[in-house]
Coordinates of C-alpha atoms and ligand atoms in Angstrom, one line a residue:
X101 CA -8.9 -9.6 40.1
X102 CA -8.0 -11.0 36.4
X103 CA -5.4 -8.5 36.2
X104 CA -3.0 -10.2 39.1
X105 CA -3.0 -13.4 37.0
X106 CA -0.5 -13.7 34.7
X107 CA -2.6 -15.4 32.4
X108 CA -4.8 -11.8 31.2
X109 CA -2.9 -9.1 29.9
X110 CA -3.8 -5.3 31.8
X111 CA -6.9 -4.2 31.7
X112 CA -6.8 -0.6 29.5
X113 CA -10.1 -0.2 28.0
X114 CA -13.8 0.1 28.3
X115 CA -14.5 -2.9 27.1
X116 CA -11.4 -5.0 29.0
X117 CA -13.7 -5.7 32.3
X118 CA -16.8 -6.2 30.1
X119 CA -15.2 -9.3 27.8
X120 CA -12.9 -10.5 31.2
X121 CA -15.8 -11.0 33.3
X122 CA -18.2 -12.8 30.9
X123 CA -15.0 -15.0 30.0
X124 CA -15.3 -15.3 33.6
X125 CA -18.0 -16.2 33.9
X126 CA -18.5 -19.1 31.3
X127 CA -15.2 -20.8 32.3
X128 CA -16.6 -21.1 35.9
X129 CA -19.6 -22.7 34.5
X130 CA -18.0 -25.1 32.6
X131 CA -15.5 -25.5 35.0
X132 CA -18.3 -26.4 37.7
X133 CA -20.1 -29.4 35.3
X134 CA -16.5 -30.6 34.3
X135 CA -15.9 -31.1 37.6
X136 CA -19.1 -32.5 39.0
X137 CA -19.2 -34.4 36.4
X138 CA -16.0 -36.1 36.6
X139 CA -16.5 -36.7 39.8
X140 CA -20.1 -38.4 39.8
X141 CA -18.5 -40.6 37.1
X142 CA -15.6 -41.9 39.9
X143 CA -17.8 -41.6 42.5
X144 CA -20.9 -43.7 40.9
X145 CA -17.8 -46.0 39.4
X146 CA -17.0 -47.5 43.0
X147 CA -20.5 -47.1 44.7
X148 CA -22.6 -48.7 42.1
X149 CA -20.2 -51.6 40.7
X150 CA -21.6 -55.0 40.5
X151 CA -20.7 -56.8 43.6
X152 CA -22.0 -60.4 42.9
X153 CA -21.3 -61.8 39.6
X154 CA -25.2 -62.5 38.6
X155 CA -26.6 -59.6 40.0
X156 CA -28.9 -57.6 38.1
X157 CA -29.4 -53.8 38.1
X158 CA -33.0 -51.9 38.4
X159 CA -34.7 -50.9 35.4
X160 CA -35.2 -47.0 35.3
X161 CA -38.3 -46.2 33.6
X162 CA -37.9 -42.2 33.8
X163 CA -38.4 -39.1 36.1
X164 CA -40.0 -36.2 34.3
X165 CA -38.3 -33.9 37.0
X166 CA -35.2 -34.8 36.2
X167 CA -35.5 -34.6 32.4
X168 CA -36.7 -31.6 33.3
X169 CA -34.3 -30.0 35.3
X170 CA -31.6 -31.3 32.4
X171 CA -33.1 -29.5 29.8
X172 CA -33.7 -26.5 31.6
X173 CA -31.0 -25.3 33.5
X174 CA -28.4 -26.0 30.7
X175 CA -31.0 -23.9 28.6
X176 CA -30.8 -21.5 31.3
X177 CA -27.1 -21.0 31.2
X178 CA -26.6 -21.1 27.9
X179 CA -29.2 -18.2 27.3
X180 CA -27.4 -16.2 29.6
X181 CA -24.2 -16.5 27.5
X182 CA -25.7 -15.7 24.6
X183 CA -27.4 -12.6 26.1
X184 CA -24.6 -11.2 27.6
X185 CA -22.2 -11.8 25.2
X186 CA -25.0 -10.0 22.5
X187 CA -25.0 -6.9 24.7
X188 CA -20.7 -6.8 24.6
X189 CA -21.0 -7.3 20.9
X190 CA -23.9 -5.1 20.0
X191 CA -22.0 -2.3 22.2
X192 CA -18.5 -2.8 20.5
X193 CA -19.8 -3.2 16.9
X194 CA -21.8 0.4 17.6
X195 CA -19.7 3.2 18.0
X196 CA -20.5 6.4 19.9
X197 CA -21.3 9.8 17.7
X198 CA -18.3 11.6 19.3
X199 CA -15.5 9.4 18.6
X200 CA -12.2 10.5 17.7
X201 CA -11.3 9.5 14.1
X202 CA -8.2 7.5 13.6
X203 CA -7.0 5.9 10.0
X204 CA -5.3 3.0 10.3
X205 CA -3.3 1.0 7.2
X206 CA -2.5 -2.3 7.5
X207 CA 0.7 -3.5 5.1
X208 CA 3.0 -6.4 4.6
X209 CA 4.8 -5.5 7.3
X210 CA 4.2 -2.4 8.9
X211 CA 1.1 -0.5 10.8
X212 CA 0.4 3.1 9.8
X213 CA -2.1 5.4 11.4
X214 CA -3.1 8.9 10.8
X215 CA -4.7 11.1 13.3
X216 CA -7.3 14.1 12.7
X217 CA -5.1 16.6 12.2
X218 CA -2.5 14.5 9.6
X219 CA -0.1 13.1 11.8
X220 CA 1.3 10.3 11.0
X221 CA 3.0 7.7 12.5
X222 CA 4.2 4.1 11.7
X223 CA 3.8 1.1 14.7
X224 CA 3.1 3.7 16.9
X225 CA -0.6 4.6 18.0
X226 CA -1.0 7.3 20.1
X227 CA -4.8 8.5 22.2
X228 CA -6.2 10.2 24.7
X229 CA -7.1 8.1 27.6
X230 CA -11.2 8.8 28.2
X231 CA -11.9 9.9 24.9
X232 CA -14.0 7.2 22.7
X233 CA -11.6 6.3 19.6
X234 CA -12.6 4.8 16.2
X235 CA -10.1 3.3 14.4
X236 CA -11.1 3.1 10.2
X237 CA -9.0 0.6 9.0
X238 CA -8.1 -0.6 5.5
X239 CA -5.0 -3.1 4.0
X240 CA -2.9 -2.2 0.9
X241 CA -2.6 -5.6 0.3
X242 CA -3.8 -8.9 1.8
X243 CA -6.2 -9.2 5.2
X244 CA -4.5 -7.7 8.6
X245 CA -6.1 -7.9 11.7
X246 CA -5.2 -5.3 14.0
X247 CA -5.2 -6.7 17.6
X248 CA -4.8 -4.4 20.8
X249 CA -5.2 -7.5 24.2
X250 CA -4.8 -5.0 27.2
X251 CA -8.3 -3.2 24.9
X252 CA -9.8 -6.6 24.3
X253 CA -10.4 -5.4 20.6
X254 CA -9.5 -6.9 17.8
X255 CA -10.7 -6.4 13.7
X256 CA -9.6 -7.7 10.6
X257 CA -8.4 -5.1 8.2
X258 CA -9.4 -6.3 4.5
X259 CA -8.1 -4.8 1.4
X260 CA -10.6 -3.0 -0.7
X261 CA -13.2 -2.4 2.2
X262 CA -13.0 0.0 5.8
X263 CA -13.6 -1.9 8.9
X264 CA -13.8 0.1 12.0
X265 CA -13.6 -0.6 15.1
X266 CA -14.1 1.7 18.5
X267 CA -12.8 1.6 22.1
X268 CA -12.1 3.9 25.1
X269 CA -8.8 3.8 26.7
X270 CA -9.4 3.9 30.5
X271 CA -5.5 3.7 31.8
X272 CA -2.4 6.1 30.5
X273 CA 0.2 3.9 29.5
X274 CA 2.2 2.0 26.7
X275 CA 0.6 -1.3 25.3
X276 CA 1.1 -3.8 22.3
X277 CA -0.8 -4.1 19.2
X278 CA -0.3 -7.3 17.0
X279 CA -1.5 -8.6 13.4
X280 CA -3.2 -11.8 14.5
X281 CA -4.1 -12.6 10.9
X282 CA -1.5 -14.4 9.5
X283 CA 0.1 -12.1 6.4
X284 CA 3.4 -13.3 4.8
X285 CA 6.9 -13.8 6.0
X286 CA 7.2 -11.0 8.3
X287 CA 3.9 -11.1 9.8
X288 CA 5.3 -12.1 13.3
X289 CA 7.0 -8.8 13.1
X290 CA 3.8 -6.8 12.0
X291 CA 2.8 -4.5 15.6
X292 CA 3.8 -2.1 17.3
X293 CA 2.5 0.1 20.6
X294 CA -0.4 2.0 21.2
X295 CA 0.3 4.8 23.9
X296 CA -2.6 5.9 25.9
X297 CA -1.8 9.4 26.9
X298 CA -3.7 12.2 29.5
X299 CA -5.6 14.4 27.5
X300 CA -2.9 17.7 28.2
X301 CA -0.5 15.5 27.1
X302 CA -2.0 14.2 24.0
X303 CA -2.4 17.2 22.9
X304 CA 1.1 18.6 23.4
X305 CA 2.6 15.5 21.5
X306 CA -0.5 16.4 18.6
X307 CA 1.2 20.0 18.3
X308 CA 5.0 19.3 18.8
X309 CA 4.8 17.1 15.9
X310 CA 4.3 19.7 13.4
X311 CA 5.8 19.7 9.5
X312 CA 3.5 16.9 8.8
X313 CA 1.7 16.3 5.6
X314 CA -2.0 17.8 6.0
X315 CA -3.8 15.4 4.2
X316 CA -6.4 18.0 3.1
X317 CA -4.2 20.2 0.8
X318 CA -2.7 16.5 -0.4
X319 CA -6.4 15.5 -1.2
X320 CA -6.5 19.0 -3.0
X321 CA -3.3 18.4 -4.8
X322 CA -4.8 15.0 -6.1
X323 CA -7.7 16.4 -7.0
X324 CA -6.1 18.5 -9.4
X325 CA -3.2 16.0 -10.9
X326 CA -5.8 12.9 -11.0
X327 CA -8.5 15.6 -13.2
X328 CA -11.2 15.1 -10.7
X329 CA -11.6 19.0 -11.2
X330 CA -12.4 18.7 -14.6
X331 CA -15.5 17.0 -14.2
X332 CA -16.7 18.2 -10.7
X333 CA -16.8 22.0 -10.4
X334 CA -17.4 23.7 -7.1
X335 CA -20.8 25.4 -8.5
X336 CA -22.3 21.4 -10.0
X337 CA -22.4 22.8 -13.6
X338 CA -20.1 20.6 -15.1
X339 CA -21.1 16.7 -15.8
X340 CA -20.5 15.4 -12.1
X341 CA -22.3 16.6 -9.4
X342 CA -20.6 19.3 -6.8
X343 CA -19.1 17.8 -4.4
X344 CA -19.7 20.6 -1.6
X345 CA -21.3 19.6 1.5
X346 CA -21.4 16.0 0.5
X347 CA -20.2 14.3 3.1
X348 CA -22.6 13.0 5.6
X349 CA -25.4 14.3 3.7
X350 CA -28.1 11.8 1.6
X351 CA -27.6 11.3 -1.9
X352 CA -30.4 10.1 -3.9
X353 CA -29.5 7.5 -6.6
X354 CA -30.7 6.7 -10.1
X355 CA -32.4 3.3 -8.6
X356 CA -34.5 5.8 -6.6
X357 CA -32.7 4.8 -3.3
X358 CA -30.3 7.1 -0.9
X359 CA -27.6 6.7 1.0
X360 CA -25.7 8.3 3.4
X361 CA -21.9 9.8 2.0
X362 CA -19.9 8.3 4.5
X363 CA -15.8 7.4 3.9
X364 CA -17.1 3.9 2.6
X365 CA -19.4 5.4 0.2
X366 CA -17.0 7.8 -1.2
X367 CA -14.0 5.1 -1.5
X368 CA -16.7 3.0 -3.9
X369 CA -17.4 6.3 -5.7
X370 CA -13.6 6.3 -6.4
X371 CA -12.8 3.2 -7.2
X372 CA -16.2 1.8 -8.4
X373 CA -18.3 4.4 -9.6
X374 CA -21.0 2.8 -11.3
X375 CA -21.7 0.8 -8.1
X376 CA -23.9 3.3 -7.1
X377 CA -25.1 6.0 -9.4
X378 CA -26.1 9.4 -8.4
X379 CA -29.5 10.6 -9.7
X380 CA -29.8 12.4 -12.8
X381 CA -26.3 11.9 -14.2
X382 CA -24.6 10.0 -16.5
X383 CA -21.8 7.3 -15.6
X384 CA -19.0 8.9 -17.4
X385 CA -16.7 8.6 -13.7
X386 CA -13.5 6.6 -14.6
X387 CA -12.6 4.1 -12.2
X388 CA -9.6 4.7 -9.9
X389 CA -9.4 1.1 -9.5
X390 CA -5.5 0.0 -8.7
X391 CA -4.4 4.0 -9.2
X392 CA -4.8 4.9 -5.8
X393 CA -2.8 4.0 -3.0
X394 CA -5.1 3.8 0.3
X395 CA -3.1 7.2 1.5
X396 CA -4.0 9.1 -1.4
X397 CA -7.9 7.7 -1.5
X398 CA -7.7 8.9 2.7
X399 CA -6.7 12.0 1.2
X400 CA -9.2 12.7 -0.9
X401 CA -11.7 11.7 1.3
X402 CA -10.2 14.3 4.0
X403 CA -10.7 16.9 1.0
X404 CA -14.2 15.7 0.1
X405 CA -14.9 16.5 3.4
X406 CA -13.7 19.7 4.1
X407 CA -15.4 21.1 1.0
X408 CA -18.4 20.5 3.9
X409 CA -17.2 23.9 5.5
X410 CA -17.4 26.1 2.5
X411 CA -20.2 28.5 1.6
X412 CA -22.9 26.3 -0.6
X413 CA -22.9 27.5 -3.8
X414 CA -25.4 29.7 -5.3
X415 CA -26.7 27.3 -8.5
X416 CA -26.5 23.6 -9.0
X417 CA -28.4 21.1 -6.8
Ligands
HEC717 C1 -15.0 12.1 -16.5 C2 -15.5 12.9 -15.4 C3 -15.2 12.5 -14.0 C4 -13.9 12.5 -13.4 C5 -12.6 12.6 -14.0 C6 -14.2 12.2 -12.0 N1 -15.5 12.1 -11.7 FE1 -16.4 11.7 -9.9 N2 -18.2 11.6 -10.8 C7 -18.5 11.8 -12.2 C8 -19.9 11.7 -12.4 C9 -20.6 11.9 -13.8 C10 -20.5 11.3 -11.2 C11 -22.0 11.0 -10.9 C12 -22.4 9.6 -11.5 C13 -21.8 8.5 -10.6 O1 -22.3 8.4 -9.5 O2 -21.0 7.8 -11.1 C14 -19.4 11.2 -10.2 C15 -19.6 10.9 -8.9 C16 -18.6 11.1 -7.9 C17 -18.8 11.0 -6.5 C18 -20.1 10.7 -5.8 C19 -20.8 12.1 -5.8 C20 -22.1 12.2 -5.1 O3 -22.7 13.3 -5.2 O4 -22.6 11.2 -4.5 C21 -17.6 11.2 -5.9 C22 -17.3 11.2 -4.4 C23 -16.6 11.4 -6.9 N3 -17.3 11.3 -8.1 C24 -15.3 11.7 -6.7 C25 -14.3 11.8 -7.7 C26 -12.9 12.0 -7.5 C27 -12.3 12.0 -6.1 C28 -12.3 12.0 -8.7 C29 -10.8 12.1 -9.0 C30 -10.0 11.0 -8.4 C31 -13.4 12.0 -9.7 N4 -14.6 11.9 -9.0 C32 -13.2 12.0 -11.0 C33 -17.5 12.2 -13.1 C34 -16.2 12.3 -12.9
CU718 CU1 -0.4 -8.5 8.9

């Protein structure tokens, strides 16, 4: 029904009916008490006016039933708000295990995403429609916010930090993405289009677009130039630990807690390695604070993680 007024943009993804209808739903409520309200107010205005100049009006000494009711039902309503827009939030801010992975790089002024497979593209988005999508965003240089209305989604994108963000398109077509957080001159210029594609399709344009940087053998490349090799060996001889098979796994840390090597976790390993230090070894780990850009740390990170496929070495932790 939203989607014939002009006022809501289409509705493309799961969570477009979800946020629509609980928007609904609380204008109509304050729409109702606006109205009645208003209109006891006119209403008492001409009914109860004094109508001889020394008349006096009844003292009101209270009605616990209607105290009641006023504290109550607005309680009421207001509870149901909260609850339901708890269980849109809680959904959104959870992403599913099998979501497709999609980088996204916010900078003054231009969008750029990279999918699974390398691809890259600038103000241009492209996914499958029914297939959960995660976007894991980060800035080069001062906050974004990447802003998708047909999806109802929208996240900031801070520098230094990944904020992620999932949907699932529901309807193939061609819809705009903004930055709604204001960003410099051109920031009114910063979107572009995300196009929602069948799955066939989606994967036709994924293998068309070949000649693409893989960002794996860039990762390895970096490896290598930026002398990460010369500390972590493949066996975990050298002074840094191996770095085979650690992604997703649990790494115990000299403060005798663990934590799970996720993308964020890695970046800080980069770019603050003492923040967390890995048990039994020494913080020798240069930082790569500022040397980076957020493609090349992506990169690595794509490496890092395909060392998960090889065969786990024979010594070492
Ligand atoms: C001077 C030696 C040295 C260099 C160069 C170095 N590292 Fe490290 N790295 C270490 C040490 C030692 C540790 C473990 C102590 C710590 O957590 O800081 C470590 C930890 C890490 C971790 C966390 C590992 C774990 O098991 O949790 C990652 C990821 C990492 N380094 C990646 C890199 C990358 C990528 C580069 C190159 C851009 C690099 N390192 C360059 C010495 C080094
Ligand atoms: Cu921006």
């Amino acid at each position: 029904m939203q989607s014939q007024l002009p006022l809501y943009p289409e509705q493309a993804s799961n969570f477009a009916p979800q946020v629509d209808n609980l928007m609904l739903f609380i204008t109509l409520i304050c729409l109702f008490f606006g109205v009645a309200i208003t209109a006891a107010i006119v209403i008492f205005f001409f009914k109860f006016h004094r109508k001889q100049p020394n008349a006096v009006g009844v003292p009101i000494l209270g009605d616990m039933r209607l105290e009641t009711a006023w504290l109550v039902i607005p309680l009421l309503l207001a509870m149901a708000m909260f609850g339901w827009g708890a269980v849109v939030y809680v959904d959104y801010r959870h992403a599913p295990q099998d979501t497709l992975d999609i980088y996204v790089i916010g900078k003054q002024w231009m969008w750029k995403a990279q999918q699974p497979s390398g691809l890259r593209e600038i103000n241009e988005l492209h996914v499958p429609v029914g297939r959960n999508v995660r976007l894991i965003m980060a800035s080069e240089d001062v906050i974004h916010d990447f802003f998708v209305p047909a999806f109802r989604v929208k996240m900031d994108v801070v520098p230094g930090h990944y904020n992620t963000m999932w949907f699932r398109p529901t309807k193939p077509g061609r819809y705009h993405f903004f930055c709604s957080q204001y960003c410099g001159t051109n920031h009114a210029l910063m979107g572009g289009w995300v196009t929602v594609m069948e799955p066939s399709e989606y994967a036709a344009w994924l293998s068309g677009s070949s000649g693409q940087g893989d960002p794996v053998v860039a990762g390895e490349k970096l490896f290598v130039e930026r002398a990460c090799s010369t500390c972590h060996s493949p066996d975990g001889t050298g002074r840094a630990p191996s770095l085979n098979g650690l992604y997703g796994s649990q790494v115990s840390l000299a403060d005798g807690t663990t934590v799970v090597a996720d993308d964020a976790y890695i970046r800080e390993s980069i770019l603050q390695p003492n923040a967390k230090i890995v048990a039994r070894y020494q913080p020798l780990m240069p930082t790569y604070q500022g040397q980076l850009t957020e493609e090349q740390i992506l990169a690595l990170i794509a490496y890092i993680k395909s060392l998960q496929s090889q065969p786990a070495p024979a010594s070492g932790k």
